[in-house]
XYZ file of C-alpha atoms in Angstrom:
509
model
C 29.005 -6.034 -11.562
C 31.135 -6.380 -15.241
C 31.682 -10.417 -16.071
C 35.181 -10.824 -16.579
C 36.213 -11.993 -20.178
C 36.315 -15.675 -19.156
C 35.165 -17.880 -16.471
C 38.184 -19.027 -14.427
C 39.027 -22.361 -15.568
C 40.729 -23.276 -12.104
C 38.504 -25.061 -9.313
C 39.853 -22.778 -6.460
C 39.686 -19.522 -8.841
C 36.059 -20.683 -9.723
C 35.060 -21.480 -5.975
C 35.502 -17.853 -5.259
C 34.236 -16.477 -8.392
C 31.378 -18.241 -7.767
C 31.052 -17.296 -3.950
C 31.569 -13.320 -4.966
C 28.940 -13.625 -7.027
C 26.685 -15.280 -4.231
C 28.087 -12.134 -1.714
C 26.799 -9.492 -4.357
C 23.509 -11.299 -5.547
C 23.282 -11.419 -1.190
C 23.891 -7.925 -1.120
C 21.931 -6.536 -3.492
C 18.839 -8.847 -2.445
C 18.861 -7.163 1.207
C 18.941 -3.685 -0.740
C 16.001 -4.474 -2.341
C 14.139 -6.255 0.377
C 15.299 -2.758 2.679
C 14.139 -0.525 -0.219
C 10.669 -2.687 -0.692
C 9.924 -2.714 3.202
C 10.369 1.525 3.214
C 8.260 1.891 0.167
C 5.349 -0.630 2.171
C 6.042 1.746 5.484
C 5.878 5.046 3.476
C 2.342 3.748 1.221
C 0.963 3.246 4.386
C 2.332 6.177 6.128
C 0.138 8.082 2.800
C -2.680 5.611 2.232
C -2.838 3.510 4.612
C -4.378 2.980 8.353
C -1.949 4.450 11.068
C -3.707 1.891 13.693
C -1.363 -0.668 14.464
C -4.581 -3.483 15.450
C -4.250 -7.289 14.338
C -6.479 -9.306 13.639
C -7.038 -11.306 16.265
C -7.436 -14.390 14.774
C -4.566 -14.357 12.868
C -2.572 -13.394 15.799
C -3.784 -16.410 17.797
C -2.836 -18.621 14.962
C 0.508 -17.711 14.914
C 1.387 -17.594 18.216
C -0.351 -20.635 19.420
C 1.677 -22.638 16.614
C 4.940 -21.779 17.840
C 3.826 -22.545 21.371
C 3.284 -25.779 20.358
C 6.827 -26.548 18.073
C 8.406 -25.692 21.341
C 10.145 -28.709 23.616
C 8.706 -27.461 26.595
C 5.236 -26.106 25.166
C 3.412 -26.995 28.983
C 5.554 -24.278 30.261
C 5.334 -21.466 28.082
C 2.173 -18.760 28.675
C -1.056 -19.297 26.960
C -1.669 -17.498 23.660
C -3.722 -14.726 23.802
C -7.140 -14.620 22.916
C -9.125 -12.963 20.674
C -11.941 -10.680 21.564
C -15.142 -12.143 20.097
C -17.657 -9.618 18.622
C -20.431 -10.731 21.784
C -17.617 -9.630 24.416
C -16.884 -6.456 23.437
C -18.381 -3.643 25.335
C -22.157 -2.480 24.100
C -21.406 0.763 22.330
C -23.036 3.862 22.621
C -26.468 4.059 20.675
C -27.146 6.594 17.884
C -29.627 8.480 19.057
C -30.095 12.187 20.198
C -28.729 13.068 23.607
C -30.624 15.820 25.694
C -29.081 19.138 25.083
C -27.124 21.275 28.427
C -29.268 22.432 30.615
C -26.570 24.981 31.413
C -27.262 26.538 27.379
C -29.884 29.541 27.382
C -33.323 28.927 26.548
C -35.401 31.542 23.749
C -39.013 30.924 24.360
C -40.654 31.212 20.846
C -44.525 30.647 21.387
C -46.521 29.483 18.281
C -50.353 29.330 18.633
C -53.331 28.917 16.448
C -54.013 31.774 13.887
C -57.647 33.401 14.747
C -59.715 31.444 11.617
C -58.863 27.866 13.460
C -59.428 28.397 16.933
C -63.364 27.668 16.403
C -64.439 24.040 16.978
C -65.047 22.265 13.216
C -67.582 20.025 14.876
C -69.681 22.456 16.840
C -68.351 25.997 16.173
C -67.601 26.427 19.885
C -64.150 28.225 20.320
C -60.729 25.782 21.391
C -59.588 26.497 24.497
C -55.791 26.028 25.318
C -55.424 22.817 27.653
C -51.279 22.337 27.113
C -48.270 22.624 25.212
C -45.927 20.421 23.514
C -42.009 21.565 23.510
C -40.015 20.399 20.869
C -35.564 22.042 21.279
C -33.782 22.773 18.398
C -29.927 23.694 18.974
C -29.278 27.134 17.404
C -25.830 29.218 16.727
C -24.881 32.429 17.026
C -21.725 34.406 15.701
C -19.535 35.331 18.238
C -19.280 39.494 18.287
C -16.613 41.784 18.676
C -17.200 45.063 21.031
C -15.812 48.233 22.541
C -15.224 48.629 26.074
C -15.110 52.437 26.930
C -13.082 53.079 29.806
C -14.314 56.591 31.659
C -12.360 58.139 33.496
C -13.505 60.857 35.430
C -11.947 64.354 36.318
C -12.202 65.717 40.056
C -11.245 69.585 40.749
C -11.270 71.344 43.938
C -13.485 74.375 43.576
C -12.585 76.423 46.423
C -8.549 76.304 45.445
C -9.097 75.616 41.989
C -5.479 73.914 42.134
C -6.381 70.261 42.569
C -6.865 68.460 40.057
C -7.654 64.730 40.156
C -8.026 61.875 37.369
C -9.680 58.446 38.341
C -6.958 55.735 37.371
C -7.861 53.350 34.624
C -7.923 49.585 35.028
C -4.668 47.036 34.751
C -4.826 46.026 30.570
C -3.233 42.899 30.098
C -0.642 44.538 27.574
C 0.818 47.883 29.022
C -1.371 50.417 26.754
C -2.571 48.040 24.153
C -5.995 48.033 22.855
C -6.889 43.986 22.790
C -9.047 43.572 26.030
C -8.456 40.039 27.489
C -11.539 38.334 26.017
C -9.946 39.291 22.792
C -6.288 37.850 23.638
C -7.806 34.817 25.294
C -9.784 34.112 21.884
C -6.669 35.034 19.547
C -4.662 32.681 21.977
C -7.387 29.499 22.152
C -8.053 30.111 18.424
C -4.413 29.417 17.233
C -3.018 26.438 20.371
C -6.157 24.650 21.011
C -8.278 24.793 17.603
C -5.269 25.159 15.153
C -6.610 28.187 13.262
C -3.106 30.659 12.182
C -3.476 34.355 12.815
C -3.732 34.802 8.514
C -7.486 32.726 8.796
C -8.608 34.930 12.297
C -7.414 38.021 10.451
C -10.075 37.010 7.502
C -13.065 36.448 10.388
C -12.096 39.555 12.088
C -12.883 41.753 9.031
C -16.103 39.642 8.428
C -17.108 41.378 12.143
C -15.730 44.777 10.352
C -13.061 44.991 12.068
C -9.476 45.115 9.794
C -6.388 44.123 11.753
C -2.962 43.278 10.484
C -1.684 39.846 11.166
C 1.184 41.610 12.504
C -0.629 43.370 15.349
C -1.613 39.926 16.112
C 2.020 38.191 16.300
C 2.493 41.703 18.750
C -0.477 40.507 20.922
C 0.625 37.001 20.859
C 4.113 37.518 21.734
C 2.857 40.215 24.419
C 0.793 38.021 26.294
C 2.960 34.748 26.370
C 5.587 37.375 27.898
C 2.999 38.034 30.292
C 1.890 34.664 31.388
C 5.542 33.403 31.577
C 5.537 33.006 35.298
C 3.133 30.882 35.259
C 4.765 28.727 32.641
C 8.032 28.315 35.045
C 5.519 27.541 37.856
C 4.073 24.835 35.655
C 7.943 23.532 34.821
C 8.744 23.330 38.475
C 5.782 21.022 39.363
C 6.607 18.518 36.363
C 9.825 18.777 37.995
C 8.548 17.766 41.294
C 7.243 14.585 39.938
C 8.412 11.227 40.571
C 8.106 10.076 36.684
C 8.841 12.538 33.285
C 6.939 11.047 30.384
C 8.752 13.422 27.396
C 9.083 12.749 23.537
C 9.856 15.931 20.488
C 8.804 16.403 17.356
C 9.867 18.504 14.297
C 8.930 22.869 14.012
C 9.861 24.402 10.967
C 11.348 27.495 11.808
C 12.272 30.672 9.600
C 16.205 31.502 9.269
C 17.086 34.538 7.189
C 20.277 33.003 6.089
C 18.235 30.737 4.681
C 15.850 30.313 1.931
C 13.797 27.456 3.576
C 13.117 26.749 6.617
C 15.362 24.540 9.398
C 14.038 21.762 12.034
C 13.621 23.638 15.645
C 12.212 20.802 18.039
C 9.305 20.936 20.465
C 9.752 18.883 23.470
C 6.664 17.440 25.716
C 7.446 16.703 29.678
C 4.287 15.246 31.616
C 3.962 14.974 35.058
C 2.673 11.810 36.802
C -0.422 13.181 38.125
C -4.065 12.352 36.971
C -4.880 15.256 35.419
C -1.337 15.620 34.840
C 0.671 18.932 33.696
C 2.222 19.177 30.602
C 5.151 21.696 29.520
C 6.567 22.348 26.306
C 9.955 23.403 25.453
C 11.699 24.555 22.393
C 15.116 24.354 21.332
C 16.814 25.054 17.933
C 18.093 21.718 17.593
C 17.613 17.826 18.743
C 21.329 18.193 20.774
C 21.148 16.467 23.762
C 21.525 20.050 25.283
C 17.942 21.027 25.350
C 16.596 17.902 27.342
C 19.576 18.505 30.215
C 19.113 22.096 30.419
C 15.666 21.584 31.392
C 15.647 18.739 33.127
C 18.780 19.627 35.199
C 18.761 18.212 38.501
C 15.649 16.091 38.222
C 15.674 13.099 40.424
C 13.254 10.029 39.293
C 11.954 7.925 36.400
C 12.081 9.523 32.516
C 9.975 7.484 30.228
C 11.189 7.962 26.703
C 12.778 6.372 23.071
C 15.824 5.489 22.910
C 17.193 8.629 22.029
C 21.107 8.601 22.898
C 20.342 12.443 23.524
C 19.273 11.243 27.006
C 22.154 8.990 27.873
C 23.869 11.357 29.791
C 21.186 11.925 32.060
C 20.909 8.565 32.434
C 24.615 7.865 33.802
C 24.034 10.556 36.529
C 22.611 7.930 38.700
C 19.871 10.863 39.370
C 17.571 9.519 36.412
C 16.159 6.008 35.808
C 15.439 5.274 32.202
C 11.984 3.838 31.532
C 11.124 2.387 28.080
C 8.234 2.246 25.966
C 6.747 -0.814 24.628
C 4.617 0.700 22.288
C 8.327 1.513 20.654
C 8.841 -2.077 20.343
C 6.252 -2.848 19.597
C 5.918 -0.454 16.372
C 9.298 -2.310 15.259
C 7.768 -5.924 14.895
C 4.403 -4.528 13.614
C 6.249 -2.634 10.931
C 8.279 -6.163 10.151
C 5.418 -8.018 9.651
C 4.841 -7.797 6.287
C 8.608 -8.774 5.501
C 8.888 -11.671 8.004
C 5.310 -12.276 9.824
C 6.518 -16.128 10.591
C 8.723 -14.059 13.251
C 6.839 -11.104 13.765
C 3.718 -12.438 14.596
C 5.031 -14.263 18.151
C 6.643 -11.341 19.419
C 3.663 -9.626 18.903
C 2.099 -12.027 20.642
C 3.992 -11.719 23.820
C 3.510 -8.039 23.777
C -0.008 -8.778 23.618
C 0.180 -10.421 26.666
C 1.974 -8.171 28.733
C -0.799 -5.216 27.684
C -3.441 -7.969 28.912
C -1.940 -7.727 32.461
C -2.406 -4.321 32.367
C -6.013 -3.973 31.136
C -6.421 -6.096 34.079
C -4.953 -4.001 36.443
C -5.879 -0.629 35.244
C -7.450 1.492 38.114
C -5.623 -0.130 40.603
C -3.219 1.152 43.000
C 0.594 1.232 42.735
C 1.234 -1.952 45.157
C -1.271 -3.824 43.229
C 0.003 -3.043 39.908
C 3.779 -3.981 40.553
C 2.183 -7.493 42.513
C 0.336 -8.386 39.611
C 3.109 -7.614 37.035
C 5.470 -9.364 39.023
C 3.055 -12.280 39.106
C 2.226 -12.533 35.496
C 4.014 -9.968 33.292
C 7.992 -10.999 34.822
C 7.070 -14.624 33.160
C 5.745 -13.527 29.711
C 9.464 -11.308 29.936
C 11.416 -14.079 30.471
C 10.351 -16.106 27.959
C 10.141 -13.310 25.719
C 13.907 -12.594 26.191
C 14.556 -16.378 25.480
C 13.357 -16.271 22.187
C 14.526 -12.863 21.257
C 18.273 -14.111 22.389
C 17.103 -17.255 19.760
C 16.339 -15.074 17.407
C 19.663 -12.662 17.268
C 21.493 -15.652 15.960
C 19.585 -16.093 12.822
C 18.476 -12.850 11.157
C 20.286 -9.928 9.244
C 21.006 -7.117 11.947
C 20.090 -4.481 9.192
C 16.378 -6.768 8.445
C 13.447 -5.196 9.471
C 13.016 -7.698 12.160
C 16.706 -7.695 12.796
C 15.918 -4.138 13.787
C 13.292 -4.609 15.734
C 14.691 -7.855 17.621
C 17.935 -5.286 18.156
C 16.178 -2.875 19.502
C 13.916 -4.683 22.248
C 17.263 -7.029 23.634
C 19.114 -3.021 23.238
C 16.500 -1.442 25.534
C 16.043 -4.548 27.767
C 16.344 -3.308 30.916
C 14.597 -0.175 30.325
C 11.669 -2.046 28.692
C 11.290 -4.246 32.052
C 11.214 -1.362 34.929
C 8.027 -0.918 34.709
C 7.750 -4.151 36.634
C 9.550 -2.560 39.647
C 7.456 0.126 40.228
C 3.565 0.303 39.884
C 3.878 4.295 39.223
C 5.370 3.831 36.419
C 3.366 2.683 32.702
C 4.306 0.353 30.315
C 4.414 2.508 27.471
C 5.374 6.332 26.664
C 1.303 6.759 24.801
C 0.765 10.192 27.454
C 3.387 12.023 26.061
C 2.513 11.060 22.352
C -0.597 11.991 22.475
C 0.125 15.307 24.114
C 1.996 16.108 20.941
C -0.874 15.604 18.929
C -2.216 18.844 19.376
C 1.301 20.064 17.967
C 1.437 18.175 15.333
C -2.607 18.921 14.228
C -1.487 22.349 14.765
C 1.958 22.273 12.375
C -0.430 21.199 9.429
C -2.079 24.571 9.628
C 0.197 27.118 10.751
C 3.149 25.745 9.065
C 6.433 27.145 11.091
C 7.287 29.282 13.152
C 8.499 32.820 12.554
C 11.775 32.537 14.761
C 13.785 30.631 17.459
C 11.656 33.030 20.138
C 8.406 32.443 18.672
C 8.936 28.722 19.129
C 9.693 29.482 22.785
C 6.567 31.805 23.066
C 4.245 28.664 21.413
C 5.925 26.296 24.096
C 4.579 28.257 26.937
C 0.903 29.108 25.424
C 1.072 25.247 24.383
C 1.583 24.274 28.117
C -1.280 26.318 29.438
C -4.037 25.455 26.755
C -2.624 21.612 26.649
C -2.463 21.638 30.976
C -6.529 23.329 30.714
C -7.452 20.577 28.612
C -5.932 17.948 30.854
C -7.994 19.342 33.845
C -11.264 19.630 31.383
C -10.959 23.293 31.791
C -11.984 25.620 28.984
C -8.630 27.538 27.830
C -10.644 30.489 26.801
C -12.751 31.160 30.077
C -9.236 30.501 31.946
C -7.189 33.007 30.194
C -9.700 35.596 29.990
C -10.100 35.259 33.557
C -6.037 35.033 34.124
C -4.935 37.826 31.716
C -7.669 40.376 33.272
C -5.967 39.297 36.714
C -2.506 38.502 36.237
C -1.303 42.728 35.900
C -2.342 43.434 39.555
C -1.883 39.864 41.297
C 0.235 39.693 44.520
C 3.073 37.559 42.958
C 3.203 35.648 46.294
C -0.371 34.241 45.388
C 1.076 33.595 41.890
C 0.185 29.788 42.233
C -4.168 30.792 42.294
C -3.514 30.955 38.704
C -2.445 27.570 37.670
C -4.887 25.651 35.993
C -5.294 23.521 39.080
C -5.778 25.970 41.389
C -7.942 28.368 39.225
C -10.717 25.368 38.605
C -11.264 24.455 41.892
C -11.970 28.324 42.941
C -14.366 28.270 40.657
C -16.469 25.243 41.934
C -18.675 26.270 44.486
C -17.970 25.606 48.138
C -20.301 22.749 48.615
C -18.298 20.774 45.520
């Protein structure tokens, strides 16, 4: 701002002199105060914890003082209260845990050398009267092999015109040399424990066995092409479901009109079952495209953000928008440091309504949606009485401007929940099922192209689905990609994760 020469000498010329100067000092203090609350978000993005836990105390301080500097303080919900160190649950102790009896056993036997097998006393000789067994839990390297497939050769003797070749068995890629152990391991290796193809390359050779990360990407791209079917049959049962928990998160992805990479998208869907199934789909961009082209004509409840991306699905009538309140909740803890006088209540009602359903967790769907009627609907409307308070007084562009915006925004959304006990007060499933995305990212980096996102979204859905079900990915898809060539496609469905785990429980189970 440049002074002018000379302060106005006239009262009215000063009065708005002065009251520009109050506008710009105004202005430039909510830059700062913007810019300050970014750089506390972004040190504890780096440094910081990413748990979003209060202290309890503090919590109940807060919250039970503005109870009380309310008129009508008899009405309003009791403030939480904080867990006391004797009330939490006992945790688990220290100490060793028996090992599987499932692992192998190695007998090693280790007995008295000759010279000390004679009595020191007497001289008589020791006799053996027991043993003592002590486990130790051992490793060994996993090993690569050769299967040799023999074919043999019949001839007729008598004509000595026939001549007959055994056929060979179904390989999982149409004459490629990877067995399916080897896929299945190349496959679990790089979805489920985040190793890239470059690393398994470097333990392959320290087996002696040299193989271009190329050949790998072949395999890769081979086998997802392979167990495709599957992945559809896995889309078409989330779509089936009466509630779509989905959320996205950044791929890098190579362009070759480009000397970096660009932002491709991963998007989660989970089903509402317990296990539930979880798909993955890419798309090259965040365009509200890629969520309707998959969901299409889905009918039911899609728990999300408040990503406008979705609004169209929304105004079909076919799709109910659900909305998350660990979203909101993220918006007042993040304004806490800027404004805790304010940010400290609401987090105090949203404590409340999670109370209600730690209470009710286990239940059935009737008893969920009768108890949140009961005592969740009252902490809401009160809630929504002091957020409307609130809109009134604080800068729209404030961090808890923001966050007040956003829950009185997403209102409606943010209370269906109560209508239905299917449905959960928060989006955490489909969060956490991009965890193993994101874990993943940090290690292999981007993707090569817009198809090998597409091929990672479908080996993502089977390894994240086997998880789900506490199946091993590895024994599955050894099991499925020895199978899959010569399956009747009718039976198609014995190969979901589902189905495939409870063949292999035994009959009694």
């Amino acid at each position: 701002m440049t002074l002018p020469e000379a302060v106005p000498s006239d009262p009215e010329d000063l009065r708005q002199y002065c009251a520009q100067l109050l506008a710009e000092l105004g202005e430039k203090q909510q830059l700062i105060d913007k810019l300050a609350h970014q750089l506390a978000l972004f040190r504890r993005y780096l440094y910081g914890r990413r748990s979003e836990q209060l202290d309890p105390a503090q919590l109940l301080l807060e919250f039970a003082s503005w109870v009380q500097a309310q008129p009508h303080a008899a009405a309003l919900p009791a403030p939480p209260v904080p867990v006391t160190p004797g009330a939490a649950p006992p945790r688990a102790g220290h100490g060793r845990t028996r090992l599987p009896a499932l692992l192998p056993r190695r007998r090693v036997e280790h007995a008295l050398p000759d010279d000390r097998c004679t009595c020191t006393a007497c001289g008589t000789p020791l006799v053996k009267i027991g043993e003592e067994t002590s486990e130790q839990l051992d490793y060994q390297p996993a090993a690569l092999f050769v299967t040799e497939h023999v074919r043999f050769t019949y001839a007729c003797h008598a004509c000595e015109g026939t001549v007959v070749t055994a056929e060979g068995p179904a390989a999982p890629i149409e004459k490629g040399r990877p067995g399916p152990g080897l896929l299945a391991q190349v496959i679990t290796a790089k979805y489920a424990d985040h190793l890239p193809l470059n690393r398994q390359v470097d333990i392959f050779a320290r087996h002696g066995v040299t193989l271009a990360r190329q050949t790998l990407c072949d395999w890769v791209a081979a086998a997802a092409d392979v167990l495709t079917p599957l992945y559809a049959d896995l889309t078409a049962r989330v779509l089936a479901s009466q509630v779509i928990h989905t959320d996205d998160t950044v791929v890098p992805v190579l362009d070759r009109d480009r000397r970096d990479t660009r932002d491709g998208r991963l998007w989660v869907y989970v089903s509402d079952g317990h296990p539930a199934t979880i798909v993955y789909d890419y798309t090259a961009d965040r365009s509200r495209a890629g969520p309707r082209a998959f969901l299409g004509d889905f009918r039911g409840y899609l728990q999300a953000d408040a990503y406008a991306g979705y609004d169209a699905l929304y105004a079909t009538g076919r799709v109910v928008e659900v909305g998350c309140w660990a979203h909101a909740r993220r918006y007042f803890f993040d304004a806490k440091a800027s404004d805790p006088a304010r940010a400290l209540p609401a987090l105090g009602f949203i404590q409340q309504l999670y109370a209600v359903e730690r209470e009710v967790k286990g239940a059935d769907a009737d008893t969920r949606r009768a108890r949140r009627i009961a005592q969740a609907l009252p902490v809401l409307a009160r809630f929504r009485h002091w957020l409307d308070e609130q809109a009134d007084r604080l800068l729209p562009k404030s961090p808890i401007g923001e966050a007040v915006g956003y829950a009185r925004a997403q209102w409606t959304a943010l209370t269906q929940y109560c209508e239905n006990g299917a449905l959960a007060i928060d989006n955490n499933v489909s969060e956490r099922a991009l965890r193993t995305v994101v874990t993943g990212r940090k290690n292999w980096l981007f993707c090569g192209s817009d198809a090998g996102g597409g091929r990672a979204a479908v080996l993502y859905s089977l390894v994240a689905t086997c998880k789900a079900h506490g199946i091993d990915p590895w024994a599955y898809l050894r099991d499925v990609l020895e199978r899959i060539p010569t399956h009747p496609n009718r039976r198609r469905a014995e190969l979901l994760p589902q189905q495939w785990k409870a063949a292999q429980l035994p009959p009694s189970a």
